[in-house]
Each structure stands twice: as C-alpha cells, then as structure tokens.
C-alpha cells in the first residue's frame, strides 16, 4: 500500500514539472555561436571515433583473408587465431583508416565551403545595389561594361520596352508594407 501511495505522489509531482516545462527555452546546437573550426573539429572527431568499430571489424576480416588466407570470424570468441602482434597491427590499421576517413571528410567539407564562398563572392561582385535617394542625387549609375545597352531602360530581358523605370519604382515611396 505504501508503495502505491509513493508511486502516486511521485507521478503527481513529476506531472506538474512536465506541464510547467517551458518548451521555448531549448537551445539547439546550431543556435550557439561556436566558431566554424570547432564545429569542423567536432564533426571530424565524431566521424573518426564513430567509424572505428566498423573499420576495425572489416579490417580484421580483410587482414585474415589477406595475411592468413582464410576467413576468421572476428565476432566468434571461441576461436582466437590472431597473435598479440597481429591484433596490434589490426588496431593500428583500423585507427589509421578511421583517422583517414575523418580527415577526408574534413577536407571535402573545407573544399566545398571554399567553393561556395567563392561563388557567393563572385555573385556579390556582380550585383550593384544603389539606394533610390542616392540615384536621384548622383544621376543614373553607369552599368558595368559587359552589360551596357543603348538605352538604359532597355535590356534584352524587357518584354515591353515602352515601360520605363519610373513606372516600376515611382509608386514605391507610398507603398505600405
């Protein structure tokens, strides 16, 4: 009887803690402003140590086939066909392969991030943003040399050349957003 009452009290008190829990105060790993190199290092560490058991398993199978010429089941504890020196070699090979996997992933991520950054910089160089008020003071800004046209308001993409730029930007000052 005492156990039932204790269980009911524990359930009662813990149910209030779940009801009053603030779900909006959780913080995701991505919300914390860690430097990018720490995120890369953590990912490399996870891949290296996470792949170690699987790489060790397959390394011991491959080692048995390559060195001894027979298949040895590494999960069978009743037969231990590897000497201590062979076990050290298997662990060293597996650790090296796991480290190579982690570093390869790191290199791929760094290279792809650099490529994306270079593409973004290239895009930012081609886009020229001129505030509307500054354009009125200085006059129309010159177009880049590769995009010059005879008439500033006419471009190959314009379907209706009769509409000028003021038609599109003239009413923007009074627009309510």
GROMACS .gro file of C-alpha atoms in nm:
model
  177
    1UNK     CA    1   0.000   0.000   0.000
    2UNK     CA    2   0.283   0.239   0.086
    3UNK     CA    3   0.447   0.165  -0.249
    4UNK     CA    4   0.127   0.260  -0.436
    5UNK     CA    5   0.095   0.587  -0.246
    6UNK     CA    6   0.462   0.670  -0.302
    7UNK     CA    7   0.431   0.593  -0.673
    8UNK     CA    8   0.117   0.808  -0.698
    9UNK     CA    9   0.289   1.101  -0.520
   10UNK     CA   10   0.595   1.075  -0.742
   11UNK     CA   11   0.375   1.063  -1.051
   12UNK     CA   12   0.174   1.358  -0.924
   13UNK     CA   13   0.476   1.579  -0.856
   14UNK     CA   14   0.657   1.490  -1.176
   15UNK     CA   15   0.347   1.552  -1.385
   16UNK     CA   16   0.350   1.916  -1.274
   17UNK     CA   17   0.712   1.954  -1.377
   18UNK     CA   18   0.626   1.834  -1.728
   19UNK     CA   19   0.320   2.056  -1.755
   20UNK     CA   20   0.509   2.367  -1.645
   21UNK     CA   21   0.816   2.297  -1.855
   22UNK     CA   22   0.898   2.581  -2.092
   23UNK     CA   23   0.947   2.432  -2.436
   24UNK     CA   24   1.064   2.759  -2.591
   25UNK     CA   25   1.379   2.781  -2.382
   26UNK     CA   26   1.557   2.492  -2.553
   27UNK     CA   27   1.874   2.574  -2.740
   28UNK     CA   28   1.982   2.382  -3.045
   29UNK     CA   29   2.346   2.311  -3.116
   30UNK     CA   30   2.329   2.533  -3.424
   31UNK     CA   31   2.189   2.826  -3.222
   32UNK     CA   32   2.507   2.853  -3.017
   33UNK     CA   33   2.768   3.069  -3.186
   34UNK     CA   34   3.065   2.836  -3.195
   35UNK     CA   35   3.344   2.921  -3.438
   36UNK     CA   36   3.330   2.718  -3.757
   37UNK     CA   37   3.663   2.547  -3.688
   38UNK     CA   38   3.526   2.397  -3.365
   39UNK     CA   39   3.224   2.258  -3.550
   40UNK     CA   40   3.455   2.111  -3.814
   41UNK     CA   41   3.680   1.961  -3.548
   42UNK     CA   42   3.383   1.808  -3.366
   43UNK     CA   43   3.247   1.658  -3.689
   44UNK     CA   44   3.589   1.511  -3.768
   45UNK     CA   45   3.612   1.365  -3.419
   46UNK     CA   46   3.266   1.208  -3.444
   47UNK     CA   47   3.337   1.052  -3.782
   48UNK     CA   48   3.679   0.925  -3.674
   49UNK     CA   49   3.570   0.763  -3.349
   50UNK     CA   50   3.228   0.662  -3.481
   51UNK     CA   51   3.375   0.469  -3.771
   52UNK     CA   52   3.640   0.294  -3.557
   53UNK     CA   53   3.431  -0.012  -3.454
   54UNK     CA   54   3.312  -0.078  -3.809
   55UNK     CA   55   3.653  -0.021  -3.962
   56UNK     CA   56   3.809  -0.250  -3.701
   57UNK     CA   57   3.561  -0.524  -3.785
   58UNK     CA   58   3.626  -0.504  -4.157
   59UNK     CA   59   4.000  -0.464  -4.107
   60UNK     CA   60   4.016  -0.787  -3.907
   61UNK     CA   61   3.820  -0.971  -4.177
   62UNK     CA   62   4.041  -0.830  -4.453
   63UNK     CA   63   4.357  -0.898  -4.250
   64UNK     CA   64   4.258  -1.262  -4.205
   65UNK     CA   65   4.188  -1.300  -4.577
   66UNK     CA   66   4.498  -1.114  -4.694
   67UNK     CA   67   4.762  -1.232  -4.446
   68UNK     CA   68   4.644  -1.574  -4.334
   69UNK     CA   69   4.445  -1.663  -4.645
   70UNK     CA   70   4.141  -1.779  -4.451
   71UNK     CA   71   3.826  -1.620  -4.318
   72UNK     CA   72   3.824  -1.572  -3.941
   73UNK     CA   73   3.504  -1.459  -3.778
   74UNK     CA   74   3.611  -1.168  -3.553
   75UNK     CA   75   3.286  -1.192  -3.354
   76UNK     CA   76   3.344  -1.555  -3.254
   77UNK     CA   77   3.508  -1.556  -2.908
   78UNK     CA   78   3.574  -1.928  -2.904
   79UNK     CA   79   3.848  -1.905  -3.165
   80UNK     CA   80   4.131  -1.657  -3.130
   81UNK     CA   81   4.351  -1.707  -3.432
   82UNK     CA   82   4.536  -1.378  -3.409
   83UNK     CA   83   4.854  -1.334  -3.210
   84UNK     CA   84   4.910  -1.029  -2.994
   85UNK     CA   85   5.132  -0.871  -3.262
   86UNK     CA   86   4.864  -0.931  -3.529
   87UNK     CA   87   4.599  -0.775  -3.304
   88UNK     CA   88   4.819  -0.466  -3.260
   89UNK     CA   89   4.861  -0.443  -3.637
   90UNK     CA   90   4.484  -0.472  -3.690
   91UNK     CA   91   4.416  -0.196  -3.435
   92UNK     CA   92   4.685   0.028  -3.589
   93UNK     CA   93   4.546  -0.022  -3.940
   94UNK     CA   94   4.189   0.037  -3.822
   95UNK     CA   95   4.284   0.352  -3.630
   96UNK     CA   96   4.475   0.487  -3.931
   97UNK     CA   97   4.184   0.413  -4.164
   98UNK     CA   98   3.934   0.578  -3.927
   99UNK     CA   99   4.155   0.885  -3.898
  100UNK     CA  100   4.186   0.893  -4.278
  101UNK     CA  101   3.805   0.883  -4.306
  102UNK     CA  102   3.767   1.173  -4.063
  103UNK     CA  103   4.034   1.384  -4.232
  104UNK     CA  104   3.893   1.308  -4.578
  105UNK     CA  105   3.550   1.428  -4.464
  106UNK     CA  106   3.711   1.741  -4.318
  107UNK     CA  107   3.895   1.811  -4.644
  108UNK     CA  108   3.580   1.761  -4.852
  109UNK     CA  109   3.382   1.997  -4.626
  110UNK     CA  110   3.653   2.266  -4.630
  111UNK     CA  111   3.689   2.248  -5.008
  112UNK     CA  112   3.313   2.260  -5.071
  113UNK     CA  113   3.273   2.552  -4.827
  114UNK     CA  114   3.554   2.738  -5.006
  115UNK     CA  115   3.389   2.677  -5.344
  116UNK     CA  116   3.054   2.803  -5.213
  117UNK     CA  117   3.225   3.109  -5.063
  118UNK     CA  118   3.400   3.188  -5.392
  119UNK     CA  119   3.071   3.155  -5.582
  120UNK     CA  120   2.899   3.384  -5.332
  121UNK     CA  121   3.177   3.644  -5.360
  122UNK     CA  122   3.154   3.629  -5.738
  123UNK     CA  123   2.779   3.685  -5.722
  124UNK     CA  124   2.820   3.974  -5.476
  125UNK     CA  125   3.071   4.144  -5.706
  126UNK     CA  126   2.826   4.142  -5.998
  127UNK     CA  127   2.531   4.283  -5.801
  128UNK     CA  128   2.531   4.660  -5.760
  129UNK     CA  129   2.283   4.798  -5.507
  130UNK     CA  130   2.214   5.171  -5.531
  131UNK     CA  131   1.970   5.333  -5.288
  132UNK     CA  132   1.688   5.519  -5.459
  133UNK     CA  133   1.770   5.852  -5.287
  134UNK     CA  134   2.137   5.829  -5.388
  135UNK     CA  135   2.040   5.764  -5.750
  136UNK     CA  136   1.839   6.089  -5.758
  137UNK     CA  137   2.135   6.289  -5.626
  138UNK     CA  138   2.407   6.143  -5.844
  139UNK     CA  139   2.208   6.057  -6.150
  140UNK     CA  140   2.193   5.714  -6.304
  141UNK     CA  141   2.487   5.492  -6.215
  142UNK     CA  142   2.692   5.355  -6.503
  143UNK     CA  143   2.633   4.996  -6.592
  144UNK     CA  144   2.922   4.751  -6.591
  145UNK     CA  145   3.094   4.741  -6.933
  146UNK     CA  146   2.968   4.395  -7.026
  147UNK     CA  147   2.606   4.496  -6.962
  148UNK     CA  148   2.586   4.834  -7.135
  149UNK     CA  149   2.293   4.892  -7.368
  150UNK     CA  150   2.199   5.179  -7.593
  151UNK     CA  151   1.908   5.286  -7.378
  152UNK     CA  152   1.941   5.249  -7.000
  153UNK     CA  153   1.582   5.133  -6.962
  154UNK     CA  154   1.602   4.879  -7.242
  155UNK     CA  155   1.754   4.538  -7.188
  156UNK     CA  156   1.721   4.204  -7.364
  157UNK     CA  157   1.507   4.071  -7.078
  158UNK     CA  158   1.249   4.353  -7.104
  159UNK     CA  159   0.935   4.232  -7.276
  160UNK     CA  160   0.774   4.576  -7.308
  161UNK     CA  161   1.036   4.845  -7.385
  162UNK     CA  162   0.769   5.119  -7.371
  163UNK     CA  163   0.755   5.096  -6.990
  164UNK     CA  164   1.030   5.294  -6.827
  165UNK     CA  165   1.196   5.251  -6.490
  166UNK     CA  166   0.982   5.518  -6.323
  167UNK     CA  167   0.672   5.307  -6.389
  168UNK     CA  168   0.808   5.035  -6.158
  169UNK     CA  169   0.976   5.249  -5.890
  170UNK     CA  170   0.760   5.559  -5.893
  171UNK     CA  171   0.493   5.427  -5.659
  172UNK     CA  172   0.724   5.252  -5.415
  173UNK     CA  173   0.758   5.554  -5.184
  174UNK     CA  174   0.389   5.547  -5.097
  175UNK     CA  175   0.362   5.168  -5.066
  176UNK     CA  176   0.269   5.037  -4.722
  177UNK     CA  177   0.445   4.720  -4.611
   0.00000   0.00000   0.00000
